[in-house]
Amino acid sequence: MKRFLIIVVFVLVLGTVAYFALNRTDNSDGTAPAIAGAPATADVLARGEYLSKAADCTACHTVPGSGKPFAGGVPFRLPFGTIYSSNITADAQTGIGSWSDDDFVHAVREGIRKDGKRLYPAFPYTSYTQLSRSDVLAIKAYLFSLPKISQSDKPNDLGFPFNQRWAMGFWNAAFFKSQRFAADASKSPQWNSGAYLAGALGHCAECHTPRNVGFGLEHGNELAGEVLQGWRAYNITSDTAHGIGAWSDGEIASYLSTGHADGRGSASGPMGEAVDNSLQYLKPEDTTALVTYLRSVPAREGKNPITIDAKAAPALASSDTAPGGDSADSNSAGLKLFESACASCHQWNGKGQETPYASLLATRGVNDINGANVTQVILHGSKMRLDGHDVFMPAFGRAYSDTEVAALANYVIAHFGSKQGTLTPDAVAQSRKL
């Protein structure tokens, strides 16, 4: 916590200078490139629905299983406390029903509510600032067409000084620039559509770009990967070793639209939610545009790069039903746990039984010695609903102790990644809190 207090003092000092020296608000409307799947402007509600899915509004403003779409209350657990999302239904008392068009646009693109108070950047206005006014208002029209839900916002759990919203003005001056998307005339229309989808609407950078000491995005290191709320958002630059540069167009498109690419892995955690709530609904033309854009992102190694062993010896020596290569380790606690709870679905060779989503070999999760996502999946499970059917893995957090989870995660990394995992019981205990 002391480190964060030092950081906030630094941000306030830096921001004070910038705040009075710069006016960063851009009041231009902006012109969005063509989004192939979004209906024509005349059909505002249909367009707004499509854009709200592309922007993944559901993931942040709907508590899973609550039955209250867009009523808020989703927790965002950050190093300095917990922030809860707000009710964005048209209820006049507890939602945004009394907001004008200008109020809504100002909040989405500038991070300032109707009452003048500043939003925290857990709401990605730092990306949404690029949206055109017409697209923002189409989203508003769609939200206002839905049932009004009376549900008061849950108060944030932030200590001083992070609970002082006015201080966000200084943070914005240091780390935020109000600007609309500007098409690159040297690029194709498809590339520009992909850039708008990834940057303004999909806000991919908010999870996949590393954060600096002030929790702002490292704009010179876009999409090189980051860890947020215990989940690792992987490197999605064109780096062939550590990013997705070696993936085919079809593999990238499949991962985006179905949450799985053969030989590459399956989505889970926040990425699984993005596929579930957003990416699966994109029209094929828009998915193709996203792939085109991602192909052009400069290759970056990122922090703690993952090197994949696609032919891990212990897994290749195993059959569907029996372990090989590490059978001498039959007394290992991790092996016994995998045998009792995991092998029937994932199989000893990592190919996965019944569904390719259970395959493990060559995935980045099992090749990450820190085991962030392996640990989270063991603790919390994974669920996506795709095209009417569920892709599901149960949670084992309540069944296993921290020591057992660490042993299981390290075994999975050793068996399917040929690496020495570094998970400790203390690290698992911290992951449980996220």
Short mmCIF file of C-alpha atoms in Angstrom, two decimals, residues 1-391:
data_model
loop_
_atom_site.label_atom_id
_atom_site.label_comp_id
_atom_site.label_asym_id
_atom_site.label_seq_id
_atom_site.Cartn_x
_atom_site.Cartn_y
_atom_site.Cartn_z
CA MET A 1 0.00 0.00 0.00
CA LYS A 2 2.91 2.38 0.69
CA ARG A 3 4.03 1.93 -2.89
CA PHE A 4 0.61 2.98 -4.16
CA LEU A 5 0.55 6.03 -1.88
CA ILE A 6 3.90 7.11 -3.34
CA ILE A 7 2.50 6.54 -6.82
CA VAL A 8 -0.62 8.60 -6.17
CA VAL A 9 1.43 11.50 -4.82
CA PHE A 10 3.56 11.34 -7.95
CA VAL A 11 0.46 11.28 -10.16
CA LEU A 12 -1.11 14.23 -8.31
CA VAL A 13 2.02 16.34 -8.65
CA LEU A 14 2.51 15.46 -12.29
CA GLY A 15 -1.18 15.79 -12.99
CA THR A 16 -1.46 19.20 -11.32
CA VAL A 17 1.11 20.61 -13.72
CA ALA A 18 -0.53 18.96 -16.71
CA TYR A 19 -4.05 19.81 -15.59
CA PHE A 20 -3.46 23.54 -15.66
CA ALA A 21 -1.19 23.46 -18.69
CA LEU A 22 -3.34 21.41 -21.06
CA ASN A 23 -6.91 21.27 -22.26
CA ARG A 24 -7.32 17.76 -23.55
CA THR A 25 -11.01 17.70 -24.30
CA ASP A 26 -11.78 17.13 -27.97
CA ASN A 27 -15.38 18.05 -28.74
CA SER A 28 -15.29 16.80 -32.31
CA ASP A 29 -17.86 14.23 -33.31
CA GLY A 30 -15.62 11.72 -35.05
CA THR A 31 -16.58 9.53 -37.97
CA ALA A 32 -16.59 5.81 -37.36
CA PRO A 33 -15.42 3.50 -40.15
CA ALA A 34 -17.93 1.06 -41.58
CA ILE A 35 -18.70 -1.79 -39.18
CA ALA A 36 -19.96 -4.52 -41.47
CA GLY A 37 -22.31 -6.19 -39.00
CA ALA A 38 -23.88 -3.04 -37.61
CA PRO A 39 -27.20 -2.20 -39.33
CA ALA A 40 -27.57 1.08 -41.17
CA THR A 41 -27.81 4.25 -39.10
CA ALA A 42 -31.55 4.51 -39.82
CA ASP A 43 -32.14 1.37 -37.74
CA VAL A 44 -30.78 2.94 -34.57
CA LEU A 45 -31.93 0.34 -32.05
CA ALA A 46 -30.55 -2.59 -34.04
CA ARG A 47 -27.29 -0.75 -34.54
CA GLY A 48 -27.14 0.14 -30.86
CA GLU A 49 -27.66 -3.50 -29.86
CA TYR A 50 -24.87 -4.65 -32.16
CA LEU A 51 -22.51 -1.93 -30.98
CA SER A 52 -23.28 -2.59 -27.29
CA LYS A 53 -22.28 -6.21 -27.83
CA ALA A 54 -19.15 -5.20 -29.70
CA ALA A 55 -18.33 -2.89 -26.77
CA ASP A 56 -19.04 -5.75 -24.31
CA CYS A 57 -21.28 -3.64 -22.05
CA THR A 58 -22.87 -6.76 -20.54
CA ALA A 59 -19.65 -8.13 -19.01
CA CYS A 60 -19.12 -5.07 -16.84
CA HIS A 61 -22.69 -4.03 -16.03
CA THR A 62 -24.49 -7.36 -15.53
CA VAL A 63 -23.75 -9.62 -12.57
CA PRO A 64 -23.62 -13.19 -13.95
CA GLY A 65 -26.75 -15.11 -13.02
CA SER A 66 -28.46 -12.05 -11.51
CA GLY A 67 -31.16 -11.77 -14.16
CA LYS A 68 -30.78 -7.98 -14.06
CA PRO A 69 -29.22 -6.89 -17.36
CA PHE A 70 -27.16 -3.69 -17.16
CA ALA A 71 -28.16 -3.01 -13.53
CA GLY A 72 -24.52 -2.90 -12.38
CA GLY A 73 -22.87 -4.28 -9.28
CA VAL A 74 -20.02 -6.19 -10.97
CA PRO A 75 -16.90 -5.95 -8.75
CA PHE A 76 -13.51 -4.91 -10.10
CA ARG A 77 -10.86 -5.88 -7.57
CA LEU A 78 -7.82 -3.67 -8.00
CA PRO A 79 -4.61 -3.30 -5.96
CA PHE A 80 -6.07 -0.28 -4.15
CA GLY A 81 -9.61 -1.54 -3.49
CA THR A 82 -12.80 -2.69 -5.17
CA ILE A 83 -14.90 -0.70 -7.64
CA TYR A 84 -18.46 -1.71 -8.54
CA SER A 85 -20.06 -1.01 -11.91
CA SER A 86 -23.09 1.26 -12.12
CA ASN A 87 -26.70 0.78 -13.18
CA ILE A 88 -27.00 1.88 -16.81
CA THR A 89 -30.66 1.03 -17.32
CA ALA A 90 -33.15 3.83 -18.01
CA ASP A 91 -34.45 3.90 -14.43
CA ALA A 92 -34.62 7.61 -13.56
CA GLN A 93 -33.80 7.25 -9.85
CA THR A 94 -31.09 4.59 -9.73
CA GLY A 95 -29.98 4.39 -13.36
CA ILE A 96 -29.38 6.88 -16.16
CA GLY A 97 -32.97 7.50 -17.20
CA SER A 98 -32.68 11.24 -16.53
CA TRP A 99 -29.49 11.63 -18.57
CA SER A 100 -29.61 13.69 -21.77
CA ASP A 101 -27.76 12.71 -24.92
CA ASP A 102 -24.98 15.13 -24.02
CA ASP A 103 -24.77 13.69 -20.48
CA PHE A 104 -24.35 10.18 -21.85
CA VAL A 105 -21.80 11.14 -24.50
CA HIS A 106 -19.79 13.12 -21.94
CA ALA A 107 -19.67 10.15 -19.57
CA VAL A 108 -18.75 7.60 -22.22
CA ARG A 109 -16.11 9.66 -24.00
CA GLU A 110 -14.75 11.87 -21.19
CA GLY A 111 -15.38 9.85 -18.03
CA ILE A 112 -17.56 12.50 -16.35
CA ARG A 113 -21.02 11.67 -14.98
CA LYS A 114 -24.14 13.84 -15.22
CA ASP A 115 -23.49 15.15 -11.69
CA GLY A 116 -20.01 16.28 -12.72
CA LYS A 117 -18.18 13.60 -10.76
CA ARG A 118 -15.45 11.69 -12.50
CA LEU A 119 -15.56 8.02 -13.33
CA TYR A 120 -12.73 5.67 -12.54
CA PRO A 121 -10.92 4.18 -15.57
CA ALA A 122 -12.21 0.72 -14.65
CA PHE A 123 -14.89 2.06 -17.00
CA PRO A 124 -12.86 2.17 -20.23
CA TYR A 125 -13.61 5.74 -21.31
CA THR A 126 -9.91 5.92 -22.16
CA SER A 127 -10.81 3.70 -25.15
CA TYR A 128 -14.43 4.76 -25.66
CA THR A 129 -13.22 8.33 -26.15
CA GLN A 130 -12.55 7.31 -29.77
CA LEU A 131 -16.21 6.50 -30.45
CA SER A 132 -18.26 8.68 -32.76
CA ARG A 133 -21.19 10.55 -31.21
CA SER A 134 -23.64 8.73 -33.44
CA ASP A 135 -22.40 5.33 -32.24
CA VAL A 136 -22.53 6.38 -28.58
CA LEU A 137 -26.11 7.61 -29.01
CA ALA A 138 -27.11 4.41 -30.81
CA ILE A 139 -25.92 2.50 -27.73
CA LYS A 140 -27.89 4.88 -25.50
CA ALA A 141 -31.02 4.38 -27.58
CA TYR A 142 -30.70 0.62 -27.24
CA LEU A 143 -30.14 0.78 -23.47
CA PHE A 144 -33.16 3.06 -23.07
CA SER A 145 -35.32 0.59 -25.02
CA LEU A 146 -34.72 -2.13 -22.39
CA PRO A 147 -36.63 -2.67 -19.13
CA LYS A 148 -35.88 -0.17 -16.39
CA ILE A 149 -34.40 -1.78 -13.29
CA SER A 150 -34.47 -0.09 -9.91
CA GLN A 151 -31.20 -1.01 -8.24
CA SER A 152 -29.00 1.45 -6.40
CA ASP A 153 -25.30 1.42 -7.15
CA LYS A 154 -23.15 -0.46 -4.67
CA PRO A 155 -20.63 1.88 -2.99
CA ASN A 156 -17.01 1.38 -3.92
CA ASP A 157 -14.63 -0.02 -1.32
CA LEU A 158 -11.65 2.29 -1.70
CA GLY A 159 -9.44 3.78 0.97
CA PHE A 160 -8.04 7.30 1.03
CA PRO A 161 -6.82 8.85 -1.25
CA PHE A 162 -8.21 6.54 -3.95
CA ASN A 163 -11.80 7.30 -2.90
CA GLN A 164 -11.41 10.94 -3.93
CA ARG A 165 -13.03 11.16 -7.35
CA TRP A 166 -11.86 14.74 -7.90
CA ALA A 167 -8.29 13.45 -8.04
CA MET A 168 -9.15 11.65 -11.26
CA GLY A 169 -8.93 15.03 -12.96
CA PHE A 170 -5.20 14.97 -12.34
CA TRP A 171 -4.93 11.34 -13.44
CA ASN A 172 -6.75 12.21 -16.65
CA ALA A 173 -4.39 15.10 -17.31
CA ALA A 174 -1.44 12.77 -16.96
CA PHE A 175 -2.72 9.65 -18.70
CA PHE A 176 -5.83 10.41 -20.76
CA LYS A 177 -6.34 12.20 -24.05
CA SER A 178 -9.80 12.98 -25.36
CA GLN A 179 -9.72 12.18 -29.08
CA ARG A 180 -11.91 10.64 -31.75
CA PHE A 181 -10.93 7.81 -34.03
CA ALA A 182 -9.21 9.05 -37.17
CA ALA A 183 -9.03 6.66 -40.10
CA ASP A 184 -5.57 6.00 -41.52
CA ALA A 185 -5.77 6.82 -45.23
CA SER A 186 -2.75 4.63 -45.91
CA LYS A 187 -4.59 1.55 -44.63
CA SER A 188 -7.46 -0.43 -46.11
CA PRO A 189 -11.08 0.09 -45.04
CA GLN A 190 -10.95 -3.38 -43.51
CA TRP A 191 -7.92 -2.46 -41.38
CA ASN A 192 -9.60 0.77 -40.23
CA SER A 193 -12.73 -1.14 -39.24
CA GLY A 194 -10.60 -3.59 -37.28
CA ALA A 195 -8.74 -0.77 -35.56
CA TYR A 196 -12.03 0.85 -34.52
CA LEU A 197 -13.42 -2.47 -33.29
CA ALA A 198 -10.28 -3.35 -31.31
CA GLY A 199 -9.53 0.11 -29.98
CA ALA A 200 -12.72 2.12 -29.54
CA LEU A 201 -15.39 -0.57 -29.16
CA GLY A 202 -13.67 -3.75 -28.00
CA HIS A 203 -11.14 -1.80 -25.85
CA CYS A 204 -8.69 -4.71 -26.11
CA ALA A 205 -5.86 -2.56 -24.75
CA GLU A 206 -7.58 -2.16 -21.39
CA CYS A 207 -6.75 -5.78 -20.54
CA HIS A 208 -3.93 -6.71 -22.90
CA THR A 209 -1.68 -3.64 -22.54
CA PRO A 210 0.71 -3.34 -19.56
CA ARG A 211 0.03 -0.62 -16.97
CA ASN A 212 2.57 1.93 -15.77
CA VAL A 213 3.22 2.97 -12.15
CA GLY A 214 0.22 5.29 -12.22
CA PHE A 215 -2.04 2.53 -13.59
CA GLY A 216 -2.16 4.20 -16.98
CA LEU A 217 -1.65 2.24 -20.19
CA GLU A 218 1.89 1.87 -21.53
CA HIS A 219 1.14 3.20 -24.99
CA GLY A 220 4.55 2.15 -26.34
CA ASN A 221 3.83 -1.45 -25.38
CA GLU A 222 0.32 -2.01 -26.75
CA LEU A 223 -1.22 -5.46 -26.46
CA ALA A 224 1.94 -7.09 -25.07
CA GLY A 225 0.01 -8.68 -22.19
CA GLU A 226 -0.86 -7.89 -18.58
CA VAL A 227 -2.25 -9.50 -15.42
CA LEU A 228 -5.49 -8.05 -14.05
CA GLN A 229 -7.62 -9.40 -11.21
CA GLY A 230 -5.42 -12.50 -11.15
CA TRP A 231 -5.97 -13.42 -14.82
CA ARG A 232 -3.27 -13.08 -17.43
CA ALA A 233 -4.41 -11.34 -20.60
CA TYR A 234 -1.97 -12.78 -23.08
CA ASN A 235 0.34 -11.06 -25.55
CA ILE A 236 -1.68 -10.56 -28.75
CA THR A 237 0.94 -8.68 -30.77
CA SER A 238 2.39 -10.11 -33.99
CA ASP A 239 5.38 -11.56 -32.10
CA THR A 240 5.76 -15.11 -33.47
CA ALA A 241 7.24 -16.60 -30.29
CA HIS A 242 5.28 -14.89 -27.53
CA GLY A 243 2.27 -13.34 -29.26
CA ILE A 244 -0.06 -14.58 -32.00
CA GLY A 245 2.20 -13.93 -34.99
CA ALA A 246 2.53 -17.64 -35.70
CA TRP A 247 -1.23 -18.22 -35.59
CA SER A 248 -3.07 -18.54 -38.88
CA ASP A 249 -5.88 -16.15 -39.75
CA GLY A 250 -8.32 -19.00 -39.24
CA GLU A 251 -6.94 -19.78 -35.78
CA ILE A 252 -7.25 -16.16 -34.64
CA ALA A 253 -10.77 -15.89 -36.06
CA SER A 254 -11.80 -19.16 -34.42
CA TYR A 255 -10.46 -18.08 -31.03
CA LEU A 256 -12.29 -14.76 -31.25
CA SER A 257 -15.63 -16.17 -32.39
CA THR A 258 -15.72 -19.53 -30.56
CA GLY A 259 -13.22 -19.13 -27.71
CA HIS A 260 -11.07 -21.98 -29.04
CA ALA A 261 -8.38 -22.60 -31.65
CA ASP A 262 -7.06 -26.12 -32.15
CA GLY A 263 -3.49 -26.41 -30.92
CA ARG A 264 -3.59 -22.91 -29.40
CA GLY A 265 -5.98 -23.06 -26.46
CA SER A 266 -9.40 -22.12 -25.12
CA ALA A 267 -10.58 -18.85 -23.62
CA SER A 268 -11.50 -18.60 -19.95
CA GLY A 269 -11.90 -15.92 -17.30
CA PRO A 270 -12.39 -12.38 -18.65
CA MET A 271 -11.52 -13.50 -22.18
CA GLY A 272 -14.15 -16.21 -21.95
CA GLU A 273 -16.64 -13.54 -20.89
CA ALA A 274 -15.62 -11.39 -23.87
CA VAL A 275 -16.30 -14.28 -26.25
CA ASP A 276 -19.53 -15.19 -24.45
CA ASN A 277 -21.00 -11.68 -24.30
CA SER A 278 -19.40 -9.96 -27.25
CA LEU A 279 -17.08 -11.53 -29.78
CA GLN A 280 -19.25 -14.48 -30.79
CA TYR A 281 -21.90 -12.03 -31.99
CA LEU A 282 -19.65 -10.22 -34.47
CA LYS A 283 -20.43 -10.81 -38.11
CA PRO A 284 -17.71 -12.77 -39.95
CA GLU A 285 -16.72 -9.62 -41.86
CA ASP A 286 -16.01 -7.80 -38.59
CA THR A 287 -14.08 -10.73 -37.13
CA THR A 288 -11.98 -10.71 -40.31
CA ALA A 289 -11.38 -6.97 -39.88
CA LEU A 290 -10.20 -7.60 -36.31
CA VAL A 291 -7.77 -10.26 -37.53
CA THR A 292 -6.45 -7.87 -40.18
CA TYR A 293 -5.79 -5.23 -37.55
CA LEU A 294 -4.18 -7.61 -35.03
CA ARG A 295 -1.84 -8.86 -37.74
CA SER A 296 -0.42 -5.34 -38.01
CA VAL A 297 0.29 -4.76 -34.30
CA PRO A 298 4.08 -4.47 -33.89
CA ALA A 299 5.72 -7.52 -32.35
CA ARG A 300 6.57 -7.12 -28.67
CA GLU A 301 7.94 -9.66 -26.22
CA GLY A 302 6.08 -8.29 -23.21
CA LYS A 303 6.68 -8.89 -19.51
CA ASN A 304 7.38 -12.44 -18.34
CA PRO A 305 7.13 -13.83 -21.89
CA ILE A 306 5.78 -17.35 -22.32
CA THR A 307 7.73 -19.81 -24.46
CA ILE A 308 5.53 -22.67 -25.62
CA ASP A 309 6.68 -26.27 -25.76
CA ALA A 310 4.15 -27.76 -28.14
CA LYS A 311 5.64 -31.22 -27.75
CA ALA A 312 6.03 -31.60 -24.00
CA ALA A 313 7.75 -34.95 -23.50
CA PRO A 314 5.67 -36.21 -20.53
CA ALA A 315 2.42 -35.59 -22.40
CA LEU A 316 3.66 -37.12 -25.65
CA ALA A 317 4.78 -40.21 -23.72
CA SER A 318 1.27 -40.59 -22.30
CA SER A 319 -1.80 -42.22 -23.75
CA ASP A 320 -5.39 -41.09 -23.44
CA THR A 321 -5.83 -43.13 -20.28
CA ALA A 322 -2.42 -43.48 -18.64
CA PRO A 323 0.50 -41.20 -17.80
CA GLY A 324 3.93 -41.78 -19.27
CA GLY A 325 7.30 -40.17 -18.94
CA ASP A 326 6.67 -39.05 -15.38
CA SER A 327 5.13 -42.26 -14.10
CA ALA A 328 7.95 -42.55 -11.57
CA ASP A 329 6.38 -39.54 -9.92
CA SER A 330 3.30 -41.60 -9.08
CA ASN A 331 3.40 -40.48 -5.46
CA SER A 332 3.21 -36.83 -6.43
CA ALA A 333 0.30 -35.01 -4.80
CA GLY A 334 -0.29 -33.11 -8.03
CA LEU A 335 -0.37 -36.27 -10.12
CA LYS A 336 -2.87 -37.89 -7.79
CA LEU A 337 -5.10 -34.83 -7.87
CA PHE A 338 -4.97 -34.71 -11.66
CA GLU A 339 -5.75 -38.41 -11.82
CA SER A 340 -8.78 -38.12 -9.55
CA ALA A 341 -10.37 -34.94 -10.92
CA CYS A 342 -8.87 -33.93 -14.26
CA ALA A 343 -7.69 -36.86 -16.36
CA SER A 344 -11.14 -38.06 -17.36
CA CYS A 345 -11.82 -34.81 -19.24
CA HIS A 346 -8.38 -33.53 -20.22
CA GLN A 347 -6.72 -36.96 -20.71
CA TRP A 348 -3.09 -37.70 -19.87
CA ASN A 349 -1.90 -36.71 -23.34
CA GLY A 350 -3.77 -33.41 -23.12
CA LYS A 351 -5.94 -33.99 -26.18
CA GLY A 352 -9.20 -33.59 -24.31
CA GLN A 353 -12.09 -36.02 -24.30
CA GLU A 354 -15.46 -35.25 -25.94
CA THR A 355 -14.66 -31.57 -26.55
CA PRO A 356 -11.57 -29.84 -27.99
CA TYR A 357 -12.05 -27.11 -25.37
CA ALA A 358 -10.53 -29.52 -22.84
CA SER A 359 -7.25 -29.87 -24.77
CA LEU A 360 -4.17 -28.69 -22.88
CA LEU A 361 -1.09 -29.46 -24.96
CA ALA A 362 0.59 -26.41 -26.58
CA THR A 363 -1.61 -23.91 -24.74
CA ARG A 364 -0.13 -20.82 -23.16
CA GLY A 365 -1.73 -21.44 -19.78
CA VAL A 366 0.20 -24.67 -19.13
CA ASN A 367 3.43 -23.09 -20.40
CA ASP A 368 3.28 -20.13 -17.99
CA ILE A 369 5.51 -21.02 -15.03
CA ASN A 370 3.65 -18.47 -12.90
CA GLY A 371 0.47 -20.41 -13.55
CA ALA A 372 -1.88 -17.42 -13.29
CA ASN A 373 -4.68 -18.73 -15.48
CA VAL A 374 -4.23 -22.39 -14.55
CA THR A 375 -4.67 -21.40 -10.91
CA GLN A 376 -7.71 -19.24 -11.61
CA VAL A 377 -9.41 -21.96 -13.65
CA ILE A 378 -8.79 -24.56 -10.94
CA LEU A 379 -10.16 -22.20 -8.29
CA HIS A 380 -13.11 -20.70 -10.15
CA GLY A 381 -13.79 -22.97 -13.11
CA SER A 382 -14.77 -21.71 -16.54
CA LYS A 383 -18.04 -21.24 -18.39
CA MET A 384 -19.01 -19.89 -21.78
CA ARG A 385 -22.36 -20.14 -23.55
CA LEU A 386 -21.73 -20.35 -27.25
CA ASP A 387 -24.36 -20.67 -29.94
CA GLY A 388 -26.86 -22.13 -27.48
CA HIS A 389 -24.62 -24.63 -25.71
CA ASP A 390 -22.43 -24.41 -22.61
CA VAL A 391 -18.68 -24.97 -22.44
#
